[in-house]
mmCIF file of C-alpha atoms (C1' of nucleotides) in Angstrom:
data_model
loop_
_atom_site.group_PDB
_atom_site.id
_atom_site.type_symbol
_atom_site.label_atom_id
_atom_site.label_comp_id
_atom_site.label_asym_id
_atom_site.label_seq_id
_atom_site.Cartn_x
_atom_site.Cartn_y
_atom_site.Cartn_z
ATOM 1 C CA MET E 14 12.828 25.602 -4.746
ATOM 2 C CA ILE E 15 14.443 22.814 -5.597
ATOM 3 C CA ILE E 16 17.191 22.129 -8.018
ATOM 4 C CA TRP E 17 16.903 18.901 -9.621
ATOM 5 C CA SER E 18 19.747 17.028 -10.969
ATOM 6 C CA ASP E 19 19.942 16.235 -14.480
ATOM 7 C CA TRP E 20 17.972 13.218 -15.862
ATOM 8 C CA LYS E 21 19.913 10.080 -15.858
ATOM 9 C CA PRO E 22 19.164 6.762 -17.229
ATOM 10 C CA LEU E 23 18.126 3.805 -14.599
ATOM 11 C CA ARG E 24 19.054 0.445 -15.706
ATOM 12 C CA LEU E 25 16.228 -1.768 -14.886
ATOM 13 C CA ARG E 26 17.167 -5.733 -15.597
ATOM 14 C CA SER E 27 13.266 -6.577 -16.553
ATOM 15 C CA PRO E 28 12.182 -2.884 -18.125
ATOM 16 C CA VAL E 29 9.011 -1.643 -17.888
ATOM 17 C CA SER E 30 6.621 0.653 -20.069
ATOM 18 C CA GLY E 31 5.059 3.750 -19.083
ATOM 19 C CA ALA E 32 1.774 2.134 -18.012
ATOM 20 C CA VAL E 33 3.399 -0.503 -15.999
ATOM 21 C CA LEU E 34 5.436 1.865 -14.401
ATOM 22 C CA ALA E 35 2.298 3.585 -13.207
ATOM 23 C CA GLU E 36 0.673 0.383 -11.935
ATOM 24 C CA ILE E 37 3.879 -0.137 -9.858
ATOM 25 C CA LEU E 38 3.962 3.177 -8.444
ATOM 26 C CA ASP E 39 0.313 4.105 -8.385
ATOM 27 C CA GLY E 40 -1.333 0.827 -8.094
ATOM 28 C CA GLY E 41 -2.023 0.214 -4.497
ATOM 29 C CA GLN E 42 1.675 -0.468 -3.322
ATOM 30 C CA ALA E 43 3.074 2.922 -2.248
ATOM 31 C CA PHE E 44 1.076 5.983 -1.742
ATOM 32 C CA ARG E 45 3.596 8.778 -2.100
ATOM 33 C CA TRP E 46 3.996 9.138 -5.923
ATOM 34 C CA LEU E 47 2.182 11.867 -7.803
ATOM 35 C CA CYS E 48 2.346 12.130 -11.651
ATOM 36 C CA GLY E 49 2.466 15.586 -12.995
ATOM 37 C CA SER E 50 0.910 16.638 -16.098
ATOM 38 C CA ASP E 51 3.955 16.234 -17.904
ATOM 39 C CA GLY E 52 4.225 12.508 -17.016
ATOM 40 C CA VAL E 53 6.967 12.946 -14.520
ATOM 41 C CA TRP E 54 6.294 10.770 -11.349
ATOM 42 C CA THR E 55 7.595 12.431 -8.326
ATOM 43 C CA GLY E 56 7.745 10.129 -5.107
ATOM 44 C CA ALA E 57 9.059 9.829 -1.629
ATOM 45 C CA TRP E 58 10.216 7.258 0.788
ATOM 46 C CA ALA E 59 12.301 7.641 3.938
ATOM 47 C CA GLY E 60 14.260 10.583 3.292
ATOM 48 C CA ASN E 61 14.335 10.154 -0.491
ATOM 49 C CA VAL E 62 12.526 12.348 -2.958
ATOM 50 C CA VAL E 63 13.019 11.322 -6.437
ATOM 51 C CA ARG E 64 11.623 11.931 -10.160
ATOM 52 C CA LEU E 65 10.976 9.261 -12.649
ATOM 53 C CA ARG E 66 9.876 9.205 -16.144
ATOM 54 C CA PRO E 67 9.377 6.844 -18.848
ATOM 55 C CA SER E 68 12.182 7.082 -21.841
ATOM 56 C CA PRO E 69 11.880 5.675 -25.215
ATOM 57 C CA ALA E 70 12.308 1.725 -25.716
ATOM 58 C CA ASN E 71 10.927 1.258 -22.140
ATOM 59 C CA GLY E 72 13.533 2.879 -20.449
ATOM 60 C CA LEU E 73 13.474 4.698 -17.231
ATOM 61 C CA GLN E 74 15.293 8.084 -16.352
ATOM 62 C CA TRP E 75 15.575 9.488 -12.738
ATOM 63 C CA SER E 76 16.450 12.596 -10.903
ATOM 64 C CA ALA E 77 16.758 13.923 -7.346
ATOM 65 C CA PRO E 78 17.315 16.814 -5.713
ATOM 66 C CA SER E 79 20.931 17.508 -6.712
ATOM 67 C CA ALA E 80 22.234 17.945 -3.299
ATOM 68 C CA ALA E 81 21.164 14.309 -2.533
ATOM 69 C CA ALA E 82 21.592 13.020 -6.268
ATOM 70 C CA ALA E 83 24.526 10.767 -5.106
ATOM 71 C CA ALA E 84 23.169 8.548 -2.810
ATOM 72 C CA ALA E 85 19.472 8.529 -4.539
ATOM 73 C CA GLN E 86 20.384 6.452 -7.385
ATOM 74 C CA THR E 87 21.615 3.420 -4.751
ATOM 75 C CA GLU E 88 18.200 4.058 -2.924
ATOM 76 C CA LEU E 89 15.917 3.905 -5.990
ATOM 77 C CA GLU E 90 17.432 0.998 -7.138
ATOM 78 C CA ARG E 91 17.053 -0.999 -4.178
ATOM 79 C CA TYR E 92 13.476 0.738 -3.945
ATOM 80 C CA LEU E 93 12.615 -0.656 -7.592
ATOM 81 C CA ASP E 94 14.747 -3.670 -7.302
ATOM 82 C CA ALA E 95 16.402 -2.634 -10.450
ATOM 83 C CA ASP E 96 18.668 -5.756 -10.576
ATOM 84 C CA GLY E 97 15.991 -8.192 -9.685
ATOM 85 C CA ASP E 98 14.775 -10.544 -11.994
ATOM 86 C CA ALA E 99 11.125 -9.613 -12.641
ATOM 87 C CA ASP E 100 10.201 -10.979 -15.613
ATOM 88 C CA GLY E 101 12.128 -14.363 -14.704
ATOM 89 C CA LEU E 102 10.541 -14.424 -11.406
ATOM 90 C CA ALA E 103 7.175 -14.255 -13.181
ATOM 91 C CA ASP E 104 8.296 -17.004 -15.486
ATOM 92 C CA THR E 105 8.422 -19.443 -12.621
ATOM 93 C CA LEU E 106 4.381 -18.725 -11.665
ATOM 94 C CA PRO E 107 2.263 -21.562 -13.143
ATOM 95 C CA TRP E 108 1.121 -19.711 -15.986
ATOM 96 C CA ARG E 109 1.415 -22.634 -18.226
ATOM 97 C CA SER E 110 -1.445 -24.297 -16.605
ATOM 98 C CA ASP E 111 -3.365 -21.060 -15.634
ATOM 99 C CA GLY E 112 -4.710 -19.344 -18.605
ATOM 100 C CA HIS E 113 -6.026 -16.338 -16.703
ATOM 101 C CA LEU E 114 -2.427 -15.703 -14.977
ATOM 102 C CA ALA E 115 -1.071 -16.150 -18.302
ATOM 103 C CA ARG E 116 -3.017 -13.233 -19.645
ATOM 104 C CA CYS E 117 -2.212 -11.043 -16.566
ATOM 105 C CA LEU E 118 1.675 -11.869 -16.787
ATOM 106 C CA ALA E 119 1.262 -10.926 -20.517
ATOM 107 C CA ALA E 120 -0.554 -7.398 -19.875
ATOM 108 C CA TYR E 121 1.883 -6.180 -17.225
ATOM 109 C CA PRO E 122 5.517 -7.283 -18.060
ATOM 110 C CA GLY E 123 8.051 -6.280 -15.580
ATOM 111 C CA LEU E 124 5.432 -5.346 -12.781
ATOM 112 C CA ARG E 125 7.438 -5.976 -9.889
ATOM 113 C CA LEU E 126 7.031 -5.633 -5.921
ATOM 114 C CA LEU E 127 8.730 -2.579 -4.253
ATOM 115 C CA ARG E 128 10.917 -2.365 -1.697
ATOM 116 C CA GLN E 129 9.726 -0.057 0.854
ATOM 117 C CA PRO E 130 10.630 0.690 4.377
ATOM 118 C CA ILE E 131 8.624 -1.862 6.549
ATOM 119 C CA GLY E 132 7.699 0.988 9.241
ATOM 120 C CA GLU E 133 6.266 3.837 6.655
ATOM 121 C CA THR E 134 4.408 0.631 4.577
ATOM 122 C CA LEU E 135 2.700 -0.569 8.117
ATOM 123 C CA LEU E 136 1.539 3.256 8.367
ATOM 124 C CA CYS E 137 0.218 3.562 5.186
ATOM 125 C CA PHE E 138 -1.397 0.244 5.184
ATOM 126 C CA LEU E 139 -3.146 1.081 8.732
ATOM 127 C CA CYS E 140 -4.784 3.889 6.886
ATOM 128 C CA SER E 141 -5.777 1.519 4.126
ATOM 129 C CA ALA E 142 -8.785 -0.057 5.611
ATOM 130 C CA THR E 143 -12.230 0.753 3.375
ATOM 131 C CA LYS E 144 -10.488 3.238 1.555
ATOM 132 C CA ARG E 145 -9.667 4.016 -2.095
ATOM 133 C CA ILE E 146 -6.194 4.477 -3.409
ATOM 134 C CA VAL E 147 -6.789 8.470 -3.879
ATOM 135 C CA GLN E 148 -7.981 8.601 -0.159
ATOM 136 C CA ILE E 149 -5.113 6.591 1.427
ATOM 137 C CA LYS E 150 -2.493 9.086 -0.604
ATOM 138 C CA GLN E 151 -4.401 12.146 1.034
ATOM 139 C CA MET E 152 -4.461 10.848 4.516
ATOM 140 C CA VAL E 153 -0.578 9.811 4.121
ATOM 141 C CA ALA E 154 0.017 13.463 2.551
ATOM 142 C CA ARG E 155 -1.297 14.822 5.798
ATOM 143 C CA LEU E 156 0.222 12.839 8.193
ATOM 144 C CA ALA E 157 3.530 13.793 6.278
ATOM 145 C CA ALA E 158 2.896 17.618 6.239
ATOM 146 C CA ASN E 159 1.633 17.737 9.886
ATOM 147 C CA HIS E 160 4.115 15.521 11.706
ATOM 148 C CA GLY E 161 6.592 14.685 9.460
ATOM 149 C CA ALA E 162 10.468 16.271 9.546
ATOM 150 C CA SER E 163 11.095 18.348 6.601
ATOM 151 C CA LEU E 164 13.476 17.037 4.320
ATOM 152 C CA ARG E 165 15.834 20.273 3.468
ATOM 153 C CA PHE E 166 18.220 19.654 0.376
ATOM 154 C CA GLU E 167 20.952 22.486 0.957
ATOM 155 C CA GLU E 168 22.204 23.704 -2.299
ATOM 156 C CA PRO E 169 25.787 24.528 -2.321
ATOM 157 C CA ASP E 170 26.643 27.834 -4.221
ATOM 158 C CA GLY E 171 26.823 27.558 -7.986
ATOM 159 C CA PRO E 172 24.669 28.232 -10.993
ATOM 160 C CA PRO E 173 21.027 26.995 -10.707
ATOM 161 C CA ARG E 174 20.042 24.294 -13.039
ATOM 162 C CA GLU E 175 16.980 23.036 -13.792
ATOM 163 C CA THR E 176 14.310 24.016 -11.430
ATOM 164 C CA ASP E 177 10.476 23.224 -10.697
ATOM 165 C CA GLY E 178 8.620 25.666 -8.619
ATOM 166 C CA ARG E 179 5.497 23.282 -8.617
ATOM 167 C CA SER E 180 6.836 20.560 -6.924
ATOM 168 C CA PRO E 181 4.499 18.527 -4.973
ATOM 169 C CA ARG E 182 5.532 20.159 -1.617
ATOM 170 C CA PRO E 183 4.000 17.551 0.715
ATOM 171 C CA LEU E 184 6.778 15.136 -0.640
ATOM 172 C CA PHE E 185 9.363 17.186 0.713
ATOM 173 C CA GLN E 186 8.152 16.128 4.334
ATOM 174 C CA ARG E 187 9.022 12.337 5.572
ATOM 175 C CA LEU E 188 6.329 10.433 6.787
ATOM 176 C CA PRO E 189 6.715 10.375 10.449
ATOM 177 C CA THR E 190 8.592 7.745 12.417
ATOM 178 C CA TRP E 191 6.669 5.567 14.975
ATOM 179 C CA GLU E 192 8.591 6.924 17.580
ATOM 180 C CA GLU E 193 7.308 10.308 16.285
ATOM 181 C CA LEU E 194 3.760 9.073 16.022
ATOM 182 C CA GLY E 195 3.801 7.520 19.698
ATOM 183 C CA ARG E 196 3.893 11.563 20.522
ATOM 184 C CA VAL E 197 0.912 12.619 18.692
ATOM 185 C CA PRO E 198 -2.591 12.559 20.466
ATOM 186 C CA GLU E 199 -5.222 10.537 18.395
ATOM 187 C CA ALA E 200 -7.349 13.698 18.296
ATOM 188 C CA GLU E 201 -4.327 14.959 15.900
ATOM 189 C CA LEU E 202 -4.386 11.980 14.007
ATOM 190 C CA ARG E 203 -8.247 12.180 13.219
ATOM 191 C CA GLU E 204 -7.243 16.101 11.831
ATOM 192 C CA CYS E 205 -5.363 14.213 9.067
ATOM 193 C CA GLY E 206 -8.466 12.565 8.043
ATOM 194 C CA LEU E 207 -7.818 9.268 9.513
ATOM 195 C CA GLY E 208 -11.330 8.191 11.157
ATOM 196 C CA PHE E 209 -11.384 5.200 13.087
ATOM 197 C CA ARG E 210 -7.822 4.304 11.940
ATOM 198 C CA ALA E 211 -6.580 6.936 14.020
ATOM 199 C CA ARG E 212 -7.250 4.676 17.007
ATOM 200 C CA HIS E 213 -5.391 1.906 15.471
ATOM 201 C CA VAL E 214 -2.360 4.424 14.300
ATOM 202 C CA HIS E 215 -2.267 5.558 17.946
ATOM 203 C CA ARG E 216 -2.354 2.305 19.712
ATOM 204 C CA THR E 217 0.195 0.879 17.334
ATOM 205 C CA ALA E 218 2.384 3.863 17.917
ATOM 206 C CA GLN E 219 2.369 3.460 21.835
ATOM 207 C CA PHE E 220 3.467 -0.100 21.415
ATOM 208 C CA LEU E 221 6.419 0.515 18.632
ATOM 209 C CA ALA E 222 7.401 3.672 20.305
ATOM 210 C CA GLU E 223 8.189 1.734 23.491
ATOM 211 C CA ARG E 224 10.002 -1.160 21.709
ATOM 212 C CA PRO E 225 13.019 -0.160 19.379
ATOM 213 C CA GLY E 226 13.931 -2.542 17.252
ATOM 214 C CA TRP E 227 10.732 -4.506 17.081
ATOM 215 C CA LEU E 228 9.820 -3.992 13.680
ATOM 216 C CA GLU E 229 13.320 -4.792 12.287
ATOM 217 C CA ALA E 230 12.985 -8.045 14.430
ATOM 218 C CA THR E 231 9.926 -8.748 12.619
ATOM 219 C CA GLU E 232 11.449 -8.085 9.233
ATOM 220 C CA ALA E 233 14.016 -10.815 10.264
ATOM 221 C CA ALA E 234 11.536 -13.291 11.169
ATOM 222 C CA PRO E 235 10.299 -16.213 9.261
ATOM 223 C CA TYR E 236 7.240 -15.452 7.508
ATOM 224 C CA GLY E 237 4.855 -17.172 9.959
ATOM 225 C CA GLU E 238 6.428 -15.921 12.768
ATOM 226 C CA ALA E 239 6.506 -12.231 11.157
ATOM 227 C CA ARG E 240 2.818 -12.456 10.187
ATOM 228 C CA GLU E 241 1.837 -13.250 13.744
ATOM 229 C CA ARG E 242 3.994 -10.672 15.301
ATOM 230 C CA LEU E 243 2.411 -7.915 12.743
ATOM 231 C CA ARG E 244 -1.290 -9.307 13.616
ATOM 232 C CA SER E 245 -0.774 -8.660 17.104
ATOM 233 C CA LEU E 246 -0.647 -4.587 16.508
ATOM 234 C CA PRO E 247 -3.855 -2.906 16.560
ATOM 235 C CA GLY E 248 -5.484 -2.693 13.372
ATOM 236 C CA VAL E 249 -3.368 -5.338 11.728
ATOM 237 C CA GLY E 250 -5.157 -8.486 10.559
ATOM 238 C CA GLU E 251 -4.000 -10.955 7.805
ATOM 239 C CA LYS E 252 -4.854 -8.768 5.101
ATOM 240 C CA ILE E 253 -2.680 -5.521 6.399
ATOM 241 C CA ALA E 254 -0.114 -8.142 7.824
ATOM 242 C CA ASP E 255 0.341 -9.653 4.216
ATOM 243 C CA CYS E 256 0.512 -6.131 2.604
ATOM 244 C CA VAL E 257 3.153 -5.000 5.030
ATOM 245 C CA LEU E 258 5.433 -8.017 4.485
ATOM 246 C CA LEU E 259 4.768 -8.226 0.483
ATOM 247 C CA PHE E 260 5.227 -4.476 -0.114
ATOM 248 C CA GLY E 261 7.292 -3.473 2.707
ATOM 249 C CA ALA E 262 9.769 -6.714 3.439
ATOM 250 C CA GLY E 263 10.083 -8.275 0.110
ATOM 251 C CA ARG E 264 8.221 -11.314 1.242
ATOM 252 C CA LEU E 265 7.067 -12.567 -2.005
ATOM 253 C CA GLU E 266 5.149 -15.560 -0.156
ATOM 254 C CA ALA E 267 2.564 -13.211 1.179
ATOM 255 C CA PHE E 268 -0.622 -13.272 -0.200
ATOM 256 C CA PRO E 269 -2.838 -10.702 0.535
ATOM 257 C CA VAL E 270 -6.502 -11.540 -0.002
ATOM 258 C CA ASP E 271 -8.922 -8.593 -0.419
ATOM 259 C CA VAL E 272 -11.946 -7.399 -2.344
ATOM 260 C CA TRP E 273 -10.125 -7.429 -5.631
ATOM 261 C CA ILE E 274 -8.703 -10.713 -5.059
ATOM 262 C CA LEU E 275 -11.988 -12.092 -3.752
ATOM 263 C CA ARG E 276 -13.460 -10.635 -7.084
ATOM 264 C CA ALA E 277 -10.632 -12.206 -8.992
ATOM 265 C CA MET E 278 -10.723 -15.571 -7.618
ATOM 266 C CA ALA E 279 -14.706 -15.697 -7.638
ATOM 267 C CA GLY E 280 -14.331 -14.814 -11.249
ATOM 268 C CA HIS E 281 -11.692 -16.592 -13.155
ATOM 269 C CA TYR E 282 -11.010 -19.602 -10.440
ATOM 270 C CA GLY E 283 -14.715 -20.580 -9.740
ATOM 271 C CA LEU E 284 -14.152 -19.886 -5.951
ATOM 272 C CA ARG E 285 -17.459 -17.640 -5.490
ATOM 273 C CA GLY E 286 -18.500 -17.648 -2.102
ATOM 274 C CA TRP E 287 -14.920 -18.773 -0.289
ATOM 275 C CA LYS E 288 -14.126 -16.835 2.659
ATOM 276 C CA PRO E 289 -10.569 -14.746 2.698
ATOM 277 C CA GLY E 290 -8.998 -17.407 4.909
ATOM 278 C CA GLN E 291 -9.671 -20.172 2.374
ATOM 279 C CA ILE E 292 -8.767 -18.067 -0.535
ATOM 280 C CA ALA E 293 -5.055 -17.402 1.085
ATOM 281 C CA GLN E 294 -4.764 -20.928 1.489
ATOM 282 C CA PHE E 295 -5.908 -21.665 -2.178
ATOM 283 C CA GLY E 296 -3.644 -18.780 -3.374
ATOM 284 C CA ARG E 297 -0.516 -20.124 -1.620
ATOM 285 C CA ALA E 298 -1.139 -23.586 -2.620
ATOM 286 C CA HIS E 299 -1.888 -22.683 -6.355
ATOM 287 C CA PHE E 300 0.676 -19.925 -7.198
ATOM 288 C CA GLY E 301 3.433 -21.667 -4.904
ATOM 289 C CA PRO E 302 6.189 -19.590 -3.015
ATOM 290 C CA LEU E 303 5.854 -16.132 -5.119
ATOM 291 C CA ALA E 304 2.039 -16.108 -4.702
ATOM 292 C CA GLY E 305 2.274 -12.742 -3.770
ATOM 293 C CA LEU E 306 3.817 -11.797 -7.134
ATOM 294 C CA ALA E 307 0.795 -13.643 -8.814
ATOM 295 C CA GLN E 308 -1.426 -11.538 -6.575
ATOM 296 C CA GLN E 309 0.038 -8.556 -7.749
ATOM 297 C CA TYR E 310 -0.953 -9.539 -11.238
ATOM 298 C CA LEU E 311 -4.270 -10.300 -10.566
ATOM 299 C CA PHE E 312 -4.834 -7.257 -8.621
ATOM 300 C CA ALA E 313 -3.597 -5.191 -11.448
ATOM 301 C CA TRP E 314 -6.103 -6.981 -13.827
ATOM 302 C CA GLU E 315 -8.840 -6.979 -11.895
ATOM 303 C CA ARG E 316 -8.736 -3.179 -11.117
ATOM 304 C CA ARG E 317 -7.918 -2.023 -14.531
ATOM 305 C CA ARG E 318 -10.648 0.406 -15.858
ATOM 306 C CA ARG E 319 -11.680 1.215 -12.302
ATOM 307 C CA SER E 320 -10.747 3.514 -9.581
ATOM 308 C "C1'" DG D 24 -28.755 12.849 -0.477
ATOM 309 C "C1'" DC D 25 -26.628 8.065 0.237
ATOM 310 C "C1'" DA D 26 -24.048 3.829 -0.475
ATOM 311 C "C1'" DC D 27 -19.433 2.336 -0.501
ATOM 312 C "C1'" DA D 28 -14.675 1.944 0.119
ATOM 313 C "C1'" DG D 29 -7.164 -2.672 -0.431
ATOM 314 C "C1'" DG D 30 -10.545 -4.030 6.931
ATOM 315 C "C1'" DT D 31 -10.406 -5.016 11.769
ATOM 316 C "C1'" DA D 32 -11.880 -6.301 16.411
ATOM 317 C "C1'" DG D 33 -15.485 -7.123 19.454
ATOM 318 C "C1'" DA D 34 -20.216 -8.920 20.352
ATOM 319 C "C1'" DT D 35 -23.694 -12.143 19.132
ATOM 320 C "C1'" DT D 36 -25.525 -16.316 17.269
ATOM 321 C "C1'" DA J 2 -16.247 -21.308 15.098
ATOM 322 C "C1'" DA J 3 -18.719 -18.790 12.105
ATOM 323 C "C1'" DT J 4 -21.579 -14.368 10.958
ATOM 324 C "C1'" DC J 5 -22.996 -9.938 11.908
ATOM 325 C "C1'" DT J 6 -21.757 -4.920 13.300
ATOM 326 C "C1'" DA J 7 -19.714 -0.415 14.491
ATOM 327 C "C1'" DC J 8 -16.270 2.236 13.471
ATOM 328 C "C1'" DC J 9 -14.302 7.697 10.437
ATOM 329 C "C1'" DT J 10 -14.936 10.191 6.515
ATOM 330 C "C1'" DG J 11 -14.416 11.669 1.450
ATOM 331 C "C1'" DT J 12 -15.796 10.291 -3.240
ATOM 332 C "C1'" DG J 13 -18.763 8.790 -6.842
#
DNA sequence: GCACAGGTAGATT
DNA sequence: AATCTACCTGTG
């Protein structure tokens, strides 16, 4: 039984509607947010579990297990890049000369890139190959349930306040660290539904478990070097490397090219038949140093009304 | 029942 | 240096 702190307002420099919040939390950047029938999002990253809900006038409210609430606000503000000027960044994209981009920006005001832990982001995107978001979330939930450390929020004595017996239990286990994954046999990863991705996760874990600090050094390296380092991991190609840098390291110049971006660039930019590598090159040249932010808008637009 | 899904790596042209 | 192809498994 979790005792949640009271709801408190969360100030975002660029506010978001409920719909844009849903796109940020559940649009393919992160895979550990669940939305209840009451419209409340519950999500987890690192050792944090947090609830979020839209409030009037594009406001946001948050709540955390009361024992962890003090630290949670700081962590959440960093995770959501609350102080970041998301709309100001978007305004520097070349929308004035790009009608389709202008339309995408207008459709998702306040859309932003999350600042997730790089290790978790790598794990999630190793699971993402030829899978839909629902399935990725399922695999990741099983990894946490079977191999992640439990999160215990000890409650001090006192009158219980707001409780929620239906809290999504899987979120109260962390994702396993790479060191922990290094001790998990590939067969047990397959039991989490990873399929052929289990081999990639297993071999990447073998590599990383022996090299403490390797991911942190990668995060600190210049973009090109970081990308090559990630590419050297089993199961990490150009697309996943860019996803990890964009969603897990705040590298807004990373421009992941997936099937949705291929469709977007074919349909709206006349680049039918172009290869992913060519699209990536075009994207960085056309959209500039924040190409990854543009990518997120194009991705959201392309994916609307689909699963 | 069966194609297909936020790809990657290795073989084959 | 391009272009196939196998790889697991749940969903539509």
